[in-house]
CSV table of C-alpha atoms and ligand atoms in Angstrom, one decimal:
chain,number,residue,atom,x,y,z
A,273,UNK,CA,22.8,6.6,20.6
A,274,UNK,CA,22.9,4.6,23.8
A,275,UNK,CA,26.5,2.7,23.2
A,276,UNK,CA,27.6,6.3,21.8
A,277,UNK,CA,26.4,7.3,26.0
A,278,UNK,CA,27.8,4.2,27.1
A,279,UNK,CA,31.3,5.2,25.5
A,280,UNK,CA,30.9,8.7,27.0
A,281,UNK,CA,30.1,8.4,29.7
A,282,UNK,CA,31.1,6.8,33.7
A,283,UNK,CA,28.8,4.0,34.7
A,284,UNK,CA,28.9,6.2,38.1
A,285,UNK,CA,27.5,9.6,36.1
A,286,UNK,CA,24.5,8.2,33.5
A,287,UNK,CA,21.7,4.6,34.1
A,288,UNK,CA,21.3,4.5,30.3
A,289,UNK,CA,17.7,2.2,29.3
A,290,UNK,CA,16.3,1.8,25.9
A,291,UNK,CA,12.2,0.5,26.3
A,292,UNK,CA,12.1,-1.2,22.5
A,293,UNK,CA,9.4,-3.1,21.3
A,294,UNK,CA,10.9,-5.3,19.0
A,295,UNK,CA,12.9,-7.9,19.9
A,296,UNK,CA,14.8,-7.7,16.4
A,297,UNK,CA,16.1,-4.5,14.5
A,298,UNK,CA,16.1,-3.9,10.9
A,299,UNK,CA,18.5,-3.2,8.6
A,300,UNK,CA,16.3,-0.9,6.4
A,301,UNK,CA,18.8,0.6,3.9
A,302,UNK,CA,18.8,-3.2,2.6
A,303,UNK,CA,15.6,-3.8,1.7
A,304,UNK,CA,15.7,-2.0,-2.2
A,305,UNK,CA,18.7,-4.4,-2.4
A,306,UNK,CA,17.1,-7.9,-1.6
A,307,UNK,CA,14.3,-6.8,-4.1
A,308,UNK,CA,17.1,-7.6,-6.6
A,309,UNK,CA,19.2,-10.1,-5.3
A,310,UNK,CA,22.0,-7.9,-4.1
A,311,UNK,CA,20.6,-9.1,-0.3
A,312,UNK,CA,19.6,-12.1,1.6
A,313,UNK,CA,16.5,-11.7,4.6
A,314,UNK,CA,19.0,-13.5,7.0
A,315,UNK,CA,21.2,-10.3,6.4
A,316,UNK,CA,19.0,-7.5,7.5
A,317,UNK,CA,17.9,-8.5,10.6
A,318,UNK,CA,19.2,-9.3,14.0
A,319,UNK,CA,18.6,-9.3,17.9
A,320,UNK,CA,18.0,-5.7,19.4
A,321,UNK,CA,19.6,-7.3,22.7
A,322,UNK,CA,23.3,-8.3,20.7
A,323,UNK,CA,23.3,-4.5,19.5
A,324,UNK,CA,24.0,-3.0,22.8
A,325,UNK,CA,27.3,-2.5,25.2
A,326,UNK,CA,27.8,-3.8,28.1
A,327,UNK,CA,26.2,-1.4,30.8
A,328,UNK,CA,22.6,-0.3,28.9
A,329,UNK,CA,19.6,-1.7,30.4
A,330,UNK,CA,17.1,-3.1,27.4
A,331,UNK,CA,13.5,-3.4,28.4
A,332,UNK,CA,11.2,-5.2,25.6
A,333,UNK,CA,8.0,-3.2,25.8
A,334,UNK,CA,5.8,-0.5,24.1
A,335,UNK,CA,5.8,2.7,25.2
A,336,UNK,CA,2.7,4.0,25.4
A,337,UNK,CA,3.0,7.7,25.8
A,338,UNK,CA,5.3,10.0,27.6
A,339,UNK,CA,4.8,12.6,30.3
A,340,UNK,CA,6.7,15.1,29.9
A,341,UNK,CA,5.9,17.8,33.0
A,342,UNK,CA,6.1,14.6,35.2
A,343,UNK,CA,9.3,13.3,33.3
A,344,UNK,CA,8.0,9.7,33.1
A,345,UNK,CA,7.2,7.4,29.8
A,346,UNK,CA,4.4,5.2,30.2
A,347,UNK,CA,4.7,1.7,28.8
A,348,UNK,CA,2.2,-1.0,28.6
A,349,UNK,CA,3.7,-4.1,30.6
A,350,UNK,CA,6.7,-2.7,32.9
A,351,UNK,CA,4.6,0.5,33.9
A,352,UNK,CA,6.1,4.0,34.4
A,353,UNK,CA,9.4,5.0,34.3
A,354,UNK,CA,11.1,7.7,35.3
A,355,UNK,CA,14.2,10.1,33.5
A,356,UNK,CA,15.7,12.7,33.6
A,357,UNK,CA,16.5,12.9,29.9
A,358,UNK,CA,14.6,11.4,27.3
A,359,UNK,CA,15.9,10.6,23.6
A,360,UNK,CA,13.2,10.4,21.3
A,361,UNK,CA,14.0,7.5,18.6
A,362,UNK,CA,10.7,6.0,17.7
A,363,UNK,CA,11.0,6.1,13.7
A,364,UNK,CA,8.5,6.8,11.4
A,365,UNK,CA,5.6,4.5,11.0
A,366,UNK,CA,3.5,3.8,8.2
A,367,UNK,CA,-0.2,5.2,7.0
A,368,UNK,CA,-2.3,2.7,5.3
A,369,UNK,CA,-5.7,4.3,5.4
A,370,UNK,CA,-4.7,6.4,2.1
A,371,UNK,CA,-4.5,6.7,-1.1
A,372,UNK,CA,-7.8,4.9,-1.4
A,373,UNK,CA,-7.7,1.0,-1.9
A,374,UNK,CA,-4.0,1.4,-1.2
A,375,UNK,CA,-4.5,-1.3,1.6
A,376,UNK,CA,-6.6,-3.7,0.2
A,377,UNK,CA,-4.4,-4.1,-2.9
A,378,UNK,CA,-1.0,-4.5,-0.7
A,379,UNK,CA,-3.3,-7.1,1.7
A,380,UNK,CA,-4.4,-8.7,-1.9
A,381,UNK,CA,-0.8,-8.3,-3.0
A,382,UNK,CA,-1.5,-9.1,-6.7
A,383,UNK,CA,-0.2,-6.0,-8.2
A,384,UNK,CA,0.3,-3.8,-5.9
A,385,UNK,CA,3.4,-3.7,-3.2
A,386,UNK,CA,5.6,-2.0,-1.4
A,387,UNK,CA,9.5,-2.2,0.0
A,388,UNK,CA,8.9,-0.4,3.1
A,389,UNK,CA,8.8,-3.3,5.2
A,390,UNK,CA,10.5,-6.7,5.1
A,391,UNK,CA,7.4,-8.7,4.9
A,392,UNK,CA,6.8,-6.8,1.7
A,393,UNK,CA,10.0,-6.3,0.3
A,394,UNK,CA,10.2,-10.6,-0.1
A,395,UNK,CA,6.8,-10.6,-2.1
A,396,UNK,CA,7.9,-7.7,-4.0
A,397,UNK,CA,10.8,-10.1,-4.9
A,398,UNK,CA,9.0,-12.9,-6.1
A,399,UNK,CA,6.8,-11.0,-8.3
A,400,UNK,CA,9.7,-8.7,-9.9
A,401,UNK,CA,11.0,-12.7,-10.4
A,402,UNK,CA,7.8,-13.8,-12.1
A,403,UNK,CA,7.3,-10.2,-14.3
A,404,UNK,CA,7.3,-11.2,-18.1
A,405,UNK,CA,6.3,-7.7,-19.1
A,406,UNK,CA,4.2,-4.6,-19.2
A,407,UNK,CA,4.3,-1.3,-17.3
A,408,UNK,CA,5.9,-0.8,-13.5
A,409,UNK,CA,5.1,2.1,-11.3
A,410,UNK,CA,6.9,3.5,-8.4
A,411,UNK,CA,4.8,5.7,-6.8
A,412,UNK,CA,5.5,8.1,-3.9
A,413,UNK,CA,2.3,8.9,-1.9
A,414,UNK,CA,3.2,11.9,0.0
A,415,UNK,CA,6.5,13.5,1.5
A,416,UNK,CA,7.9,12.9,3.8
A,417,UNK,CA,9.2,9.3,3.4
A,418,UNK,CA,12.5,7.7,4.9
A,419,UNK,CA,15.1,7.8,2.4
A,420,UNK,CA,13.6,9.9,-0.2
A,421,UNK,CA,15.4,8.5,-2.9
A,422,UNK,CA,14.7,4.9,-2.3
A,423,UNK,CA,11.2,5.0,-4.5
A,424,UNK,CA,13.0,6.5,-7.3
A,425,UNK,CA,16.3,4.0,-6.9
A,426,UNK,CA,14.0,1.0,-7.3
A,427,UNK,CA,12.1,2.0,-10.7
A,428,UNK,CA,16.1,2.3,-12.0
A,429,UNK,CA,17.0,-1.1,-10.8
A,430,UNK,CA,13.9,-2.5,-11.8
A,431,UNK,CA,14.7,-1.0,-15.5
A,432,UNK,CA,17.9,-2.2,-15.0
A,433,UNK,CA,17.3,-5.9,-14.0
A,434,UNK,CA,14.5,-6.7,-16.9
A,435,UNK,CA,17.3,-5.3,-19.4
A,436,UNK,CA,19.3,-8.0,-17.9
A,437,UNK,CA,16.4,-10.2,-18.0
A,438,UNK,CA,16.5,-9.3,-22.1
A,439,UNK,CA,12.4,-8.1,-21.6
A,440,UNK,CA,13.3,-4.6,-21.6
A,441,UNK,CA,11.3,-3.8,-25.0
A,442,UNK,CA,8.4,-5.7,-23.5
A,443,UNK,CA,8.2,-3.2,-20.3
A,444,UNK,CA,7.2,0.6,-19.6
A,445,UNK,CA,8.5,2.5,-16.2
A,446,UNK,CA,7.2,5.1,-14.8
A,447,UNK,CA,7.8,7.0,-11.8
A,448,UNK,CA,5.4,9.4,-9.7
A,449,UNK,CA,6.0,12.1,-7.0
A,450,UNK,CA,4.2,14.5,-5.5
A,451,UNK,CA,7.3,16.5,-5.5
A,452,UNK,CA,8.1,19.1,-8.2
A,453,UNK,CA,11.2,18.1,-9.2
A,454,UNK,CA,13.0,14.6,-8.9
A,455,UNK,CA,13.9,12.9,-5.1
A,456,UNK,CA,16.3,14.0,-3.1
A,457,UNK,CA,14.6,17.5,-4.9
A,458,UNK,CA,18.6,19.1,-4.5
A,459,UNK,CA,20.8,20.4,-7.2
A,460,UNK,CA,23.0,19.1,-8.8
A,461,UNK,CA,21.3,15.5,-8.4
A,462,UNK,CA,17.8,16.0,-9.3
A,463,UNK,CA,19.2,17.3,-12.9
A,464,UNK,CA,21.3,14.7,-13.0
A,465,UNK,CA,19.2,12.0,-12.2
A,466,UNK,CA,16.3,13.6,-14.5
A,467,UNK,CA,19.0,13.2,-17.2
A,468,UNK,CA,19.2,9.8,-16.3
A,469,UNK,CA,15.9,9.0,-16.1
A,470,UNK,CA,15.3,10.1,-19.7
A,471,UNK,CA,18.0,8.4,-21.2
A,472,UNK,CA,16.9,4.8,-20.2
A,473,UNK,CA,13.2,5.8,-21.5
A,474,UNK,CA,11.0,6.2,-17.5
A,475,UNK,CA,8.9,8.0,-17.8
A,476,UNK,CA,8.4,10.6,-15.1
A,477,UNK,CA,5.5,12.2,-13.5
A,478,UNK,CA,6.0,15.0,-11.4
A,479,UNK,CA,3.5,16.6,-9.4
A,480,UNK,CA,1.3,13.9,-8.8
A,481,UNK,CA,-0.6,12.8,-5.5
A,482,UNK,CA,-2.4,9.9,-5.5
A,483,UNK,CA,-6.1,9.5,-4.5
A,484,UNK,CA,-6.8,5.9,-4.9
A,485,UNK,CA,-5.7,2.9,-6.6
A,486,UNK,CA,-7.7,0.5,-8.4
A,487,UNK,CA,-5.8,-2.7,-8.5
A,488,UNK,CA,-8.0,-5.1,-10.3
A,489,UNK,CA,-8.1,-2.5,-13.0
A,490,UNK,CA,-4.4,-1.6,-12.8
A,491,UNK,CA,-5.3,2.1,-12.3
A,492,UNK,CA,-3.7,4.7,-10.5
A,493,UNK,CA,-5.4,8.2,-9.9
A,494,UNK,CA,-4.2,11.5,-8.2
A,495,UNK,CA,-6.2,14.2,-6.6
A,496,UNK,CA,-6.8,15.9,-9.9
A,497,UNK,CA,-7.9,12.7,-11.8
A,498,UNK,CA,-5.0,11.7,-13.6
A,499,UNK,CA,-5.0,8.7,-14.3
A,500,UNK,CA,-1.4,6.3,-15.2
A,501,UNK,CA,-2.5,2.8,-15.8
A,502,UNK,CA,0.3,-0.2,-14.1
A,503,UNK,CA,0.6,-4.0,-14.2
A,504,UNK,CA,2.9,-3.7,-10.8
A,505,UNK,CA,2.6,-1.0,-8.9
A,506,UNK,CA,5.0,-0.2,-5.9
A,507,UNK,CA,3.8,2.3,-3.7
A,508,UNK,CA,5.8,4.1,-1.1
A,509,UNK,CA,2.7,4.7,1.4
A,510,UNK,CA,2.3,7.9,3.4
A,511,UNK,CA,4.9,8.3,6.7
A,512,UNK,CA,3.4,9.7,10.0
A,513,UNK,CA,5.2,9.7,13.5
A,514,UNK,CA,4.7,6.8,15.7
A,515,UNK,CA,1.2,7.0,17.7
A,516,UNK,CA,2.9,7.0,21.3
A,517,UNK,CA,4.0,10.8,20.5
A,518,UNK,CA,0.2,11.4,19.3
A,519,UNK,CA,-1.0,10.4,22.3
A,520,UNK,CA,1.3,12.6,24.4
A,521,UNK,CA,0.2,15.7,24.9
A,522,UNK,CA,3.0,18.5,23.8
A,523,UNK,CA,5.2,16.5,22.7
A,524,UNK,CA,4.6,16.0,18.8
A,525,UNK,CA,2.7,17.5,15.8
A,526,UNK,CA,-0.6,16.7,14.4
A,527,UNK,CA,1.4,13.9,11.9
A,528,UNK,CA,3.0,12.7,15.0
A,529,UNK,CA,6.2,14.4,13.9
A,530,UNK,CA,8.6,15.7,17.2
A,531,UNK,CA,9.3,20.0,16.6
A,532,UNK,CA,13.1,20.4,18.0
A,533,UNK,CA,15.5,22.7,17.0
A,534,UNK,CA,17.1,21.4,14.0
A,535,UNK,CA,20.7,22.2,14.9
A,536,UNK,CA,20.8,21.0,19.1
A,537,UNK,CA,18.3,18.5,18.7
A,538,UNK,CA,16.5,19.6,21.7
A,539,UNK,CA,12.8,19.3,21.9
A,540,UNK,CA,11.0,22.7,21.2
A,541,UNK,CA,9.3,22.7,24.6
A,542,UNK,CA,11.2,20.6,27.2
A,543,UNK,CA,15.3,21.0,27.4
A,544,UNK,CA,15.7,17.3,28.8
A,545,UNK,CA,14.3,15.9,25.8
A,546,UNK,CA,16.4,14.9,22.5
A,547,UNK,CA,14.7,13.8,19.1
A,548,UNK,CA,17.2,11.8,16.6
A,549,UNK,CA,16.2,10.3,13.1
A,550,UNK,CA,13.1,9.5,11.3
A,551,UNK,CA,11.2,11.0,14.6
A,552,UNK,CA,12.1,14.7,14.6
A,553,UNK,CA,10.5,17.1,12.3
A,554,UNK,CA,13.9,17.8,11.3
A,555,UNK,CA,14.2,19.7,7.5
A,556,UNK,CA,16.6,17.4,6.0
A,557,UNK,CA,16.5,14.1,4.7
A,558,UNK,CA,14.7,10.7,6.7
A,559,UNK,CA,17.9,8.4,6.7
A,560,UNK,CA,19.9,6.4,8.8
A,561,UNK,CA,22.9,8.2,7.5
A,562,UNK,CA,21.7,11.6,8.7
A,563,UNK,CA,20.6,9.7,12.5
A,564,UNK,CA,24.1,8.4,12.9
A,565,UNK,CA,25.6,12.2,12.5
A,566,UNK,CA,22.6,13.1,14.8
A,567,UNK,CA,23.6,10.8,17.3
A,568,UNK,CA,27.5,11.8,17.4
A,569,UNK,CA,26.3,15.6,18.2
A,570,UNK,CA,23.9,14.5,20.6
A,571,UNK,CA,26.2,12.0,22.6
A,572,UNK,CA,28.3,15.6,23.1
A,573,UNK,CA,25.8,18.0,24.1
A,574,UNK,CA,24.4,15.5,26.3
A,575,UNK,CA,27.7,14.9,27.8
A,576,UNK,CA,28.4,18.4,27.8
A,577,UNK,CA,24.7,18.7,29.7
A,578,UNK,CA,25.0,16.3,32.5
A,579,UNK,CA,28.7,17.4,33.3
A,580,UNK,CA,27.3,21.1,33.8
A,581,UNK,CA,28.7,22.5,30.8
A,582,UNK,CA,27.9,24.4,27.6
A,583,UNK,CA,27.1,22.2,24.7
A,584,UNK,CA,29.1,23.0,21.6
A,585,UNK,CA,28.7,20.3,18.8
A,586,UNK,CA,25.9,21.0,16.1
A,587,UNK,CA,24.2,19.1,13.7
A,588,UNK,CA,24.4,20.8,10.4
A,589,UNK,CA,21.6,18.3,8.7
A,590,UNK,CA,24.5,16.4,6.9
A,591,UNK,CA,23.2,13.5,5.0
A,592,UNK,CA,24.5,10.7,2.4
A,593,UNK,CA,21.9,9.2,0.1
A,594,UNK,CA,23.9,6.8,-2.1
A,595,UNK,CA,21.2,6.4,-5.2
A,596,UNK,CA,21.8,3.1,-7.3
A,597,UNK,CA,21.0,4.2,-10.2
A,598,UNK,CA,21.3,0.4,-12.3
A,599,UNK,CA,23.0,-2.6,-11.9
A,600,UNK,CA,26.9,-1.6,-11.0
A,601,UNK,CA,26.6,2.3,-11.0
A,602,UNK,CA,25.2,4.7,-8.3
A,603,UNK,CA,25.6,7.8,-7.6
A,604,UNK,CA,25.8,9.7,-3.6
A,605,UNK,CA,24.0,12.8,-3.1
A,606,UNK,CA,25.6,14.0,-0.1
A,607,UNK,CA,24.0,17.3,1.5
A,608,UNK,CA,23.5,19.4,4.6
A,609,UNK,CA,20.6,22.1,5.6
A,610,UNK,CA,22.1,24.4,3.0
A,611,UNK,CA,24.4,23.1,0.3
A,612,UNK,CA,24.9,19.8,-1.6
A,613,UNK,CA,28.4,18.2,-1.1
A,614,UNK,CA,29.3,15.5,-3.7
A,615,UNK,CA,29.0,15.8,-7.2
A,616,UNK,CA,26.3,14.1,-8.9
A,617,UNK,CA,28.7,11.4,-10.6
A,618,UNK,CA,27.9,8.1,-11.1
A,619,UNK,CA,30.9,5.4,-10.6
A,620,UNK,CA,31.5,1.4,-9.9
A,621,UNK,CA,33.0,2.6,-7.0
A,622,UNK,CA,29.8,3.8,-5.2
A,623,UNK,CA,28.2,0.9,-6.3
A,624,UNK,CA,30.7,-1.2,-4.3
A,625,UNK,CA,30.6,0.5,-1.5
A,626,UNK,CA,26.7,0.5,-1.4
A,627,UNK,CA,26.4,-2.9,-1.9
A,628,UNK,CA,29.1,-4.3,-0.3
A,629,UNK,CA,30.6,-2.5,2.4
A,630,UNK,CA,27.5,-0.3,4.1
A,631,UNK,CA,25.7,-3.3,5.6
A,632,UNK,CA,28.6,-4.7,7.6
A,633,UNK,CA,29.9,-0.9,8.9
A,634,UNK,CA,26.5,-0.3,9.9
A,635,UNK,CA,25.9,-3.6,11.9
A,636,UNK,CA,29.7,-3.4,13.3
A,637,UNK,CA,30.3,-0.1,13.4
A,638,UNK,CA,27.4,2.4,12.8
A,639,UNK,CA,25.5,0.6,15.5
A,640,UNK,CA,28.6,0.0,17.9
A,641,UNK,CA,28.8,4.2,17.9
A,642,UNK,CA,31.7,4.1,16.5
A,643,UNK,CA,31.3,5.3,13.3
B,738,FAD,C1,13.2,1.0,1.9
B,738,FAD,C2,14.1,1.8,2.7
B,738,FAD,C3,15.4,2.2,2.2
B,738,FAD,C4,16.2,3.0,3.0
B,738,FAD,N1,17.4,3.3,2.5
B,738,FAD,C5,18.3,4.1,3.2
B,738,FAD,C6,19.6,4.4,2.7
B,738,FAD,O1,20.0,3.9,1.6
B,738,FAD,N2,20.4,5.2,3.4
B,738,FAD,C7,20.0,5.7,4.6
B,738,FAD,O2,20.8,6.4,5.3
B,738,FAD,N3,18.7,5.4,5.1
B,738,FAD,C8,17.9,4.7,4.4
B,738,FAD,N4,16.6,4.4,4.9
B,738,FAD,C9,16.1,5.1,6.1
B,738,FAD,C10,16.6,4.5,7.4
B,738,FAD,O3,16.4,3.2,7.5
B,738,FAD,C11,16.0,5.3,8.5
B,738,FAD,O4,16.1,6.7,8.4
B,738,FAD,C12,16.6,4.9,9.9
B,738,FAD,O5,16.3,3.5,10.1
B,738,FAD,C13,16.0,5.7,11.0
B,738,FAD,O6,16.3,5.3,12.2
B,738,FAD,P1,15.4,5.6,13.5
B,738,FAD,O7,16.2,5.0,14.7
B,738,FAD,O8,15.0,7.0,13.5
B,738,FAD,O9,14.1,4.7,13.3
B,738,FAD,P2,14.0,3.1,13.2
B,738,FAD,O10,15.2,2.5,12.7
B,738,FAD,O11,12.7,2.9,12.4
B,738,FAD,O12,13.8,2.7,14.7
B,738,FAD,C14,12.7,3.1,15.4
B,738,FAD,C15,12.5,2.1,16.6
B,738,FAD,O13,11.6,2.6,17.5
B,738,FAD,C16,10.8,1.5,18.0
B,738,FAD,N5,9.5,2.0,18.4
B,738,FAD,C17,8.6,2.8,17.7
B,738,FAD,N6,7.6,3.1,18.5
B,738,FAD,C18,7.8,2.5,19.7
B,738,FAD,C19,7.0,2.4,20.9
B,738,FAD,N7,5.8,3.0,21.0
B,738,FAD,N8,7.5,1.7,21.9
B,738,FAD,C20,8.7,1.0,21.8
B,738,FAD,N9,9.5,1.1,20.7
B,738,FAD,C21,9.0,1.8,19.7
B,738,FAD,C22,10.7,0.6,16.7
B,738,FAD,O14,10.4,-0.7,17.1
B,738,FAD,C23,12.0,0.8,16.1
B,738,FAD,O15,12.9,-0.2,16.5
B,738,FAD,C24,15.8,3.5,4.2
B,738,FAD,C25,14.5,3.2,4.7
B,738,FAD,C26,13.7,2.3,4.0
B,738,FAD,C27,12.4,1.9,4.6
């Protein structure tokens, strides 16, 4: 968002600062991948600071909360600072307080993981590496999660990878939502991928909210006591918004998620504050994909704003959720607020561009803005 400003606009008109607290970013659409070999660490992660154009002030620092009547964000080290507009990009963040035992098992990390963040994406590695056989769950905790078909893409590359391990008739899959139909939850790709699905034998359990996991008796339990018994389990834990908008008074929900309009991006109560990605409250899907559209319509009608004009672009919620469905084939479900776009085909030529060709136009282009 702030190289898209940069590009936009005169160093003369906009003072563009970005208060990070991480000295690194992410490359989160990678992380499913290096659970299978298809990515190294040392690929997913590089210097926040070697991001950024010339001309954008980076200050290393957590913000704290934001005030939005006095149009300051408080951080803790650097101390207030003042805007005139404010783009919220904070992410979502994890919650590990539930389901029950969730946390002690990923701390214990015997049995039970999770890809949602780097540290446990490499231990969810070693133990795929080590598996020999028996029963793997993928389990969503609640909605909303970032990428929403990343939980489901993993239990089909794990089937995939002990097939080509030749243990695939030692093994049983499963795969739990809370959802009512299969992730992204759209026609024509949840029929397709439940077509999938029940072709390579994973089981799948719709409907299903877990309440507590029991990791030294490989048990799994939802709300209603079902009960689905695991020798891995990978857990997508529950998503909240980041705490700094919890702590700000009018400017996020009770989950810490950031009500805007879902077409200008504008904040629901203040009109100099923007909400892009995993932050906003937005309808459609949690993915970078989605957050790079979001940022080319903001970069306009913030443009458009500052130079005293009307602001024109909108964001129709387009997203692209490419969904590897096994080793060499995946499939893109492509979809705005309203209507899916791509047909829910699965080819070799999604799988190469997946694997091979979205890591390097994120880092060199997606990130640059200008893509
Ligand atoms: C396993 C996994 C697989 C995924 N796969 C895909 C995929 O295939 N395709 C796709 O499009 N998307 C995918 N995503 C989703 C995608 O990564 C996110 O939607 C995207 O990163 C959202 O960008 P963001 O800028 O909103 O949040 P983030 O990239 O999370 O950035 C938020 C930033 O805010 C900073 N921050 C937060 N709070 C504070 C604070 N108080 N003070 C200072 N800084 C703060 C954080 O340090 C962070 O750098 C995946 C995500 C995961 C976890």
């Amino acid at each position: 968002m702030a190289n898209r400003m940069r590009k936009e606009l005169g160093r003369n008109e906009a003072e563009i600062t970005i208060i990070e607290r991480s000295h690194n970013h992410i490359y989160q659409p990678g992380l499913g991948k290096l659970l299978f070999g298809l990515e190294k660490p040392e690929n997913l992660v590089r210097p926040t600071k070697d991001l950024l154009l010339k001309g954008i002030n980076l200050i290393i620092d957590e913000v704290t909360s934001i005030d939005p009547k006095g149009n300051k964000v408080i951080t803790a080290k650097y101390g207030d600072m003042s805007y005139d507009y404010l783009v919220i990009a904070t992410g979502a963040r994890l919650y590990l307080d539930e389901p029950e035992g969730m946390k002690e098992g990923l701390e214990k990390g015997d049995n039970v993981f999770t890809f949602y963040t780097l540290e446990g994406t490499i231990k969810l590695r070693d133990a795929l590496q080590k598996f020999e056989g028996g029963t793997i769950v993928s389990s969503i905790a609640e909605m909303p999660i970032k990428c929403l078909g990343a939980p489901l893409k993993f239990i089909m590359l794990a089937e995939s990878a002990m097939q080509r391990k030749g243990i695939r008739n030692k093994c049983k899959f499963v795969f739990t939502t809370p959802t009512l139909s299969v992730p992204p939850n759209i026609e024509p790709y949840a029929s397709a991928l439940n077509t999938i699905l029940k072709a390579r034998g994973i089981e799948v359990i719709l409907d299903f909210t877990p309440a507590r996991i029991e990791a030294e008796n490989g048990i799994l339990e939802d709300f209603r006591g079902n009960r689905v018994e695991f020798d891995l389990l990978c857990i997508t834990p529950p998503h909240m918004g980041e705490e700094l908008i919890q702590n700000s008074e009018g400017i996020g929900d009770a989950l810490g998620w950031v009500p805007c309009y879902r077409d200008s991006l504008m904040h629901r109560s203040f009109n100099n504050i923007y909400v892009i990605g995993d932050a906003g409250n937005f309808p459609s899907a949690k993915t970078a994909s989605g957050a790079r559209i979001q940022t080319k319509v903001l970069a306009q009608r913030m443009k458009a704003h500052i130079r005293g004009e009307v602001p024109k672009a909108t964001y129709d919620g387009h997203t692209v959720c490419p969904i590897i469905t096994k080793h060499g084939r995946a499939m893109f479900a492509e979809f705005n607020y309203t209507k899916s776009i791509s047909p829910a085909r699965e080819s070799y030529i999604k799988w190469l561009i997946d694997v091979y060709m979205i890591r390097p136009l994120y880092w060199n282009f997606m990130l640059k803005g200008r893509f």
